[in-house]
Short mmCIF file of C-alpha atoms in Angstrom, two decimals:
data_model
loop_
_atom_site.label_atom_id
_atom_site.label_comp_id
_atom_site.label_asym_id
_atom_site.label_seq_id
_atom_site.Cartn_x
_atom_site.Cartn_y
_atom_site.Cartn_z
CA MET A 102 -0.01 0.01 0.01
CA LYS A 103 2.81 2.40 0.98
CA MET A 104 4.71 1.63 -2.23
CA ALA A 105 1.61 2.22 -4.31
CA LEU A 106 1.12 5.63 -2.68
CA VAL A 107 4.72 6.58 -3.41
CA LEU A 108 4.27 5.63 -7.07
CA ILE A 109 1.05 7.64 -7.30
CA VAL A 110 2.75 10.73 -5.85
CA ALA A 111 5.74 10.32 -8.20
CA MET A 112 3.46 10.02 -11.21
CA ALA A 113 1.48 13.08 -10.12
CA LEU A 114 4.68 15.11 -9.85
CA LEU A 115 5.82 13.93 -13.27
CA VAL A 116 2.50 14.72 -14.91
CA GLY A 117 2.43 18.11 -13.20
CA GLY A 118 5.94 18.89 -14.37
CA CYS A 119 5.11 17.93 -17.94
CA GLN A 120 1.96 20.08 -17.83
CA LYS A 121 3.97 23.09 -16.68
CA GLN A 122 6.44 22.59 -19.50
CA GLU A 123 3.59 22.35 -22.07
CA ASP A 124 2.03 25.49 -20.63
CA ARG A 125 5.31 27.41 -20.95
CA ALA A 126 5.75 26.28 -24.53
CA ALA A 127 2.20 27.27 -25.50
CA GLN A 128 2.64 30.72 -23.93
CA LYS A 129 6.14 31.24 -25.42
CA LYS A 130 7.64 31.48 -21.94
CA ILE A 131 11.17 30.32 -21.09
CA ASP A 132 12.75 29.81 -17.69
CA LEU A 133 16.52 30.21 -17.64
CA ILE A 134 18.44 29.30 -14.49
CA TYR A 135 21.96 30.40 -13.56
CA VAL A 136 24.53 31.00 -10.87
CA GLU A 137 25.23 34.66 -10.07
CA TRP A 138 28.87 34.67 -11.26
CA SER A 139 29.69 37.71 -13.36
CA SER A 140 30.33 35.52 -16.43
CA GLU A 141 27.00 33.70 -16.09
CA VAL A 142 25.07 36.89 -15.47
CA ALA A 143 26.48 38.20 -18.75
CA SER A 144 25.92 35.07 -20.83
CA THR A 145 22.44 34.34 -19.50
CA ASN A 146 21.29 37.86 -20.22
CA VAL A 147 22.62 37.66 -23.77
CA VAL A 148 20.60 34.46 -24.28
CA LYS A 149 17.58 36.20 -22.76
CA ALA A 150 18.02 39.17 -25.08
CA VAL A 151 18.12 36.97 -28.20
CA LEU A 152 15.06 35.00 -27.08
CA GLN A 153 13.06 38.16 -26.33
CA GLU A 154 14.28 40.59 -28.95
CA LYS A 155 14.69 38.17 -31.86
CA LEU A 156 12.32 35.26 -31.18
CA GLY A 157 9.55 36.96 -29.20
CA TYR A 158 9.66 34.83 -26.06
CA GLU A 159 9.04 35.98 -22.52
CA VAL A 160 12.06 34.99 -20.45
CA GLN A 161 12.24 34.49 -16.71
CA LEU A 162 15.70 34.44 -15.11
CA THR A 163 16.21 32.58 -11.83
CA PRO A 164 19.53 32.96 -9.92
CA VAL A 165 20.29 30.01 -7.66
CA SER A 166 23.16 27.97 -6.24
CA ALA A 167 25.02 25.62 -8.53
CA ALA A 168 23.35 22.53 -7.03
CA ALA A 169 19.89 24.05 -7.41
CA MET A 170 20.70 25.07 -11.01
CA TRP A 171 21.47 21.52 -12.04
CA GLN A 172 18.51 20.09 -10.12
CA GLY A 173 16.18 22.70 -11.67
CA ILE A 174 17.03 21.48 -15.17
CA ALA A 175 16.87 17.80 -14.21
CA SER A 176 13.42 18.23 -12.65
CA GLY A 177 12.11 20.27 -15.62
CA ASP A 178 11.28 23.25 -13.43
CA ALA A 179 13.66 25.32 -15.59
CA ASP A 180 14.16 24.99 -19.34
CA ALA A 181 17.86 25.67 -19.82
CA MET A 182 21.15 27.03 -18.53
CA VAL A 183 24.29 28.21 -20.30
CA ALA A 184 26.42 28.05 -17.11
CA ALA A 185 27.71 24.49 -16.79
CA TRP A 186 31.47 24.44 -16.18
CA LEU A 187 32.82 21.09 -17.36
CA PRO A 188 34.51 18.67 -16.99
CA THR A 189 35.90 19.68 -13.57
CA THR A 190 33.90 22.34 -11.75
CA HIS A 191 30.40 20.89 -12.25
CA GLY A 192 31.43 17.40 -13.31
CA HIS A 193 29.97 15.74 -10.23
CA TYR A 194 26.54 17.25 -10.95
CA LEU A 195 26.58 15.97 -14.54
CA GLU A 196 27.66 12.52 -13.40
CA ARG A 197 24.79 12.31 -10.93
CA LEU A 198 22.07 13.78 -13.21
CA SER A 199 23.23 12.80 -16.73
CA GLY A 200 20.18 10.66 -17.47
CA GLN A 201 17.74 13.44 -16.47
CA LEU A 202 18.86 16.28 -18.74
CA GLU A 203 20.52 16.99 -22.09
CA ASP A 204 24.02 18.38 -22.62
CA LEU A 205 24.16 20.43 -25.85
CA GLY A 206 27.93 20.79 -25.61
CA PRO A 207 30.25 23.75 -25.14
CA ASN A 208 29.21 27.35 -25.72
CA LEU A 209 32.64 28.72 -24.69
CA ASP A 210 36.17 27.26 -24.69
CA GLY A 211 39.22 28.23 -22.68
CA THR A 212 37.88 28.57 -19.16
CA ARG A 213 39.94 27.79 -16.08
CA ILE A 214 39.62 27.58 -12.30
CA GLY A 215 42.17 27.70 -9.50
CA LEU A 216 43.69 29.75 -6.74
CA VAL A 217 44.58 33.31 -7.68
CA VAL A 218 46.84 35.95 -6.08
CA PRO A 219 47.93 39.46 -6.98
CA ALA A 220 51.00 39.39 -9.23
CA TYR A 221 53.12 41.05 -6.53
CA VAL A 222 52.64 38.08 -4.19
CA ASP A 223 56.03 36.37 -4.11
CA ILE A 224 54.94 32.75 -4.54
CA ASN A 225 54.02 30.82 -7.67
CA SER A 226 52.56 27.49 -6.48
CA ILE A 227 49.85 26.21 -4.17
CA THR A 228 52.61 24.18 -2.48
CA GLU A 229 54.02 27.46 -1.10
CA ILE A 230 50.85 28.74 0.57
CA LYS A 231 51.21 26.78 3.79
CA GLN A 232 54.52 28.33 4.81
CA HIS A 233 53.10 31.85 4.24
CA ALA A 234 49.74 31.30 5.97
CA GLU A 235 50.22 34.29 8.26
CA ARG A 236 50.79 36.66 5.35
CA PHE A 237 47.50 35.43 3.90
CA ASP A 238 45.82 36.05 7.25
CA GLY A 239 45.12 32.32 7.49
CA ARG A 240 42.38 32.60 4.86
CA ILE A 241 41.48 31.61 1.34
CA ILE A 242 38.62 33.82 0.19
CA GLY A 243 35.94 31.79 -1.59
CA ILE A 244 32.47 32.27 -3.01
CA ASP A 245 29.11 30.60 -2.45
CA PRO A 246 29.40 27.18 -0.73
CA GLY A 247 27.55 25.25 -3.46
CA ALA A 248 29.99 26.27 -6.21
CA GLY A 249 32.12 23.57 -7.76
CA ILE A 250 35.27 25.61 -7.25
CA MET A 251 34.60 25.53 -3.49
CA SER A 252 34.52 21.71 -3.35
CA LYS A 253 37.67 21.65 -5.47
CA THR A 254 39.34 24.09 -3.11
CA GLU A 255 38.39 21.94 -0.11
CA GLU A 256 40.01 19.02 -1.95
CA ALA A 257 43.11 21.13 -2.74
CA MET A 258 43.47 22.14 0.90
CA GLU A 259 43.49 18.46 1.88
CA VAL A 260 45.87 17.42 -0.90
CA TYR A 261 48.34 20.25 -0.18
CA GLY A 262 47.98 20.05 3.61
CA LEU A 263 46.68 23.58 4.07
CA ASP A 264 45.31 22.83 7.51
CA ASN A 265 46.52 26.16 8.85
CA LEU A 266 44.16 28.12 6.59
CA ARG A 267 40.36 28.47 6.47
CA LEU A 268 38.24 28.58 3.33
CA MET A 269 35.89 31.54 3.71
CA GLU A 270 32.42 31.25 2.18
CA GLY A 271 30.72 34.29 0.63
CA SER A 272 29.82 35.35 -2.90
CA GLY A 273 31.58 36.48 -6.04
CA ALA A 274 30.94 40.09 -5.05
CA THR A 275 32.40 39.73 -1.56
CA MET A 276 35.40 37.87 -2.95
CA THR A 277 36.26 40.67 -5.41
CA ALA A 278 35.61 43.36 -2.77
CA THR A 279 38.01 41.64 -0.36
CA LEU A 280 40.57 41.27 -3.11
CA ALA A 281 40.23 44.94 -4.07
CA ASP A 282 40.79 46.01 -0.48
CA ALA A 283 43.90 43.82 -0.19
CA ILE A 284 45.37 45.20 -3.44
CA ASN A 285 44.68 48.77 -2.34
CA ARG A 286 46.66 48.05 0.82
CA ASP A 287 49.35 46.07 -1.04
CA GLN A 288 48.58 43.02 1.13
CA TRP A 289 48.81 39.33 0.31
CA MET A 290 45.53 37.65 -0.55
CA VAL A 291 44.56 34.32 -2.12
CA VAL A 292 41.11 33.85 -3.67
CA THR A 293 39.18 31.27 -5.62
CA GLY A 294 39.40 32.38 -9.24
CA TRP A 295 38.09 31.52 -12.68
CA THR A 296 38.51 32.68 -16.25
CA PRO A 297 36.78 34.50 -17.85
CA HIS A 298 36.26 37.13 -15.15
CA TRP A 299 36.51 40.90 -15.19
CA LYS A 300 38.96 40.95 -12.30
CA PHE A 301 41.77 39.88 -14.63
CA ALA A 302 41.17 43.05 -16.68
CA GLN A 303 40.93 45.16 -13.53
CA TRP A 304 44.11 43.98 -11.74
CA ASP A 305 47.41 42.23 -12.42
CA LEU A 306 46.73 38.71 -11.11
CA LYS A 307 48.17 35.25 -11.53
CA TYR A 308 47.03 31.65 -10.99
CA LEU A 309 49.12 29.60 -8.59
CA GLU A 310 50.58 26.47 -10.12
CA ASP A 311 48.71 23.28 -9.23
CA PRO A 312 51.25 20.42 -9.57
CA GLN A 313 48.71 17.83 -8.26
CA ASN A 314 46.21 18.98 -10.92
CA VAL A 315 43.38 19.21 -8.41
CA TYR A 316 41.67 21.95 -10.40
CA GLY A 317 42.13 20.20 -13.75
CA GLY A 318 43.21 21.88 -16.97
CA ALA A 319 41.29 24.07 -19.37
CA GLU A 320 37.53 23.77 -19.11
CA GLN A 321 34.52 24.64 -21.20
CA ILE A 322 31.14 26.18 -20.42
CA HIS A 323 28.30 24.02 -21.63
CA THR A 324 24.64 24.56 -22.44
CA ILE A 325 22.30 22.16 -20.60
CA VAL A 326 18.57 21.83 -21.31
CA ARG A 327 15.71 19.87 -19.83
CA GLN A 328 14.52 16.71 -21.47
CA GLY A 329 11.76 17.32 -23.99
CA LEU A 330 12.76 20.89 -24.90
CA GLU A 331 13.48 20.00 -28.52
CA GLU A 332 9.94 18.66 -28.96
CA ASP A 333 8.25 21.50 -27.03
CA MET A 334 10.22 24.48 -28.35
CA PRO A 335 12.23 23.48 -31.46
CA GLU A 336 13.37 27.01 -32.38
CA VAL A 337 14.57 27.66 -28.83
CA TYR A 338 16.39 24.33 -28.79
CA ARG A 339 18.02 25.12 -32.15
CA PHE A 340 19.22 28.52 -30.95
CA LEU A 341 20.60 27.09 -27.72
CA ASP A 342 22.31 24.29 -29.65
CA ASN A 343 23.94 26.86 -31.92
CA PHE A 344 24.86 29.36 -29.19
CA SER A 345 28.63 29.74 -28.80
CA TRP A 346 30.98 32.66 -28.44
CA THR A 347 34.51 33.58 -27.34
CA THR A 348 36.08 34.72 -24.07
CA ASP A 349 36.63 38.15 -25.70
CA ASP A 350 32.88 38.36 -26.43
CA LEU A 351 31.95 37.43 -22.90
CA GLN A 352 34.52 39.66 -21.23
CA GLN A 353 33.30 42.63 -23.31
CA VAL A 354 29.81 42.22 -21.83
CA MET A 355 31.25 41.84 -18.36
CA VAL A 356 33.23 45.07 -18.70
CA TRP A 357 30.08 46.92 -19.87
CA ASN A 358 28.21 45.52 -16.86
CA ARG A 359 30.64 47.34 -14.57
CA GLU A 360 30.01 50.78 -16.11
CA ASP A 361 28.09 53.31 -14.04
CA GLY A 362 24.36 52.89 -14.54
CA ALA A 363 24.71 49.68 -16.53
CA THR A 364 22.28 46.80 -16.25
CA PRO A 365 23.02 43.22 -17.45
CA TYR A 366 20.08 43.21 -19.86
CA ALA A 367 20.96 46.57 -21.39
CA SER A 368 24.55 45.40 -21.93
CA ALA A 369 23.26 42.19 -23.50
CA LYS A 370 21.02 44.10 -25.90
CA ARG A 371 23.96 46.33 -26.79
CA TRP A 372 26.09 43.29 -27.57
CA ILE A 373 23.55 41.58 -29.82
CA GLU A 374 22.97 44.88 -31.66
CA GLU A 375 26.71 45.24 -32.30
CA ASN A 376 27.21 41.62 -33.32
CA PRO A 377 24.36 40.85 -35.77
CA ALA A 378 26.31 38.28 -37.79
CA LYS A 379 26.98 36.09 -34.76
CA VAL A 380 23.38 36.35 -33.61
CA GLU A 381 22.13 35.50 -37.10
CA ALA A 382 24.34 32.39 -37.14
CA TRP A 383 22.82 31.24 -33.81
CA LEU A 384 19.29 31.51 -35.24
CA ARG A 385 19.84 29.55 -38.44
#
């Protein structure tokens, strides 16, 4: 009896989820989900701008943690994301949920994650952090706890024996604010870092070498969609499948987003207006 009730509830949730997806498709509504990293804010708003300005869809953006982002696609509560860092940063999410969503492949090549310091910091490898823990104030400044780079940093701290430092949780904004304050004071600071990010244009920074390869090599950002999107919204699926750009493209939008009075959507609209050939290629 109990098992039958569980099956009934599961079927009801599945049917309800499918109905919501059909309703969104009929009303030309799209739900995009993302993590609030500066790169993902930029890319997700560009996708929103194309969907709204070129294809006439109404787009809802939902910022969440990395874990919730992946689960939102797997459950069908959201339609797509363009913020999956693979194979290292979000690899454990893809491994766990691979049968419940669809990976459309990379939309950007040449990304990287690791530990980052100002260029004036006189070390070059993660292996050297431990002996200079006091100069780093016993801290590694991180971001939101659900981010893949945080779990990788926890692993790095174990591998490199950094038991005399603490990994500080926060957000991308607090991480860059703390970094800015340290640089203004010419102090040592180590932060979780990733490329592309506007901070590399703002300051002279460097990645610390990772001889144990905890953080992996070059990564890609992938587009992930819910199952059934191709059948429900074929033109949306085609655009998302075609969507790809360069780190220069992405960093341009991120720089605009930091201008006084800028909004992510206005910057995204500006970018698609100035790059009509690329947008046209995505919509073929």
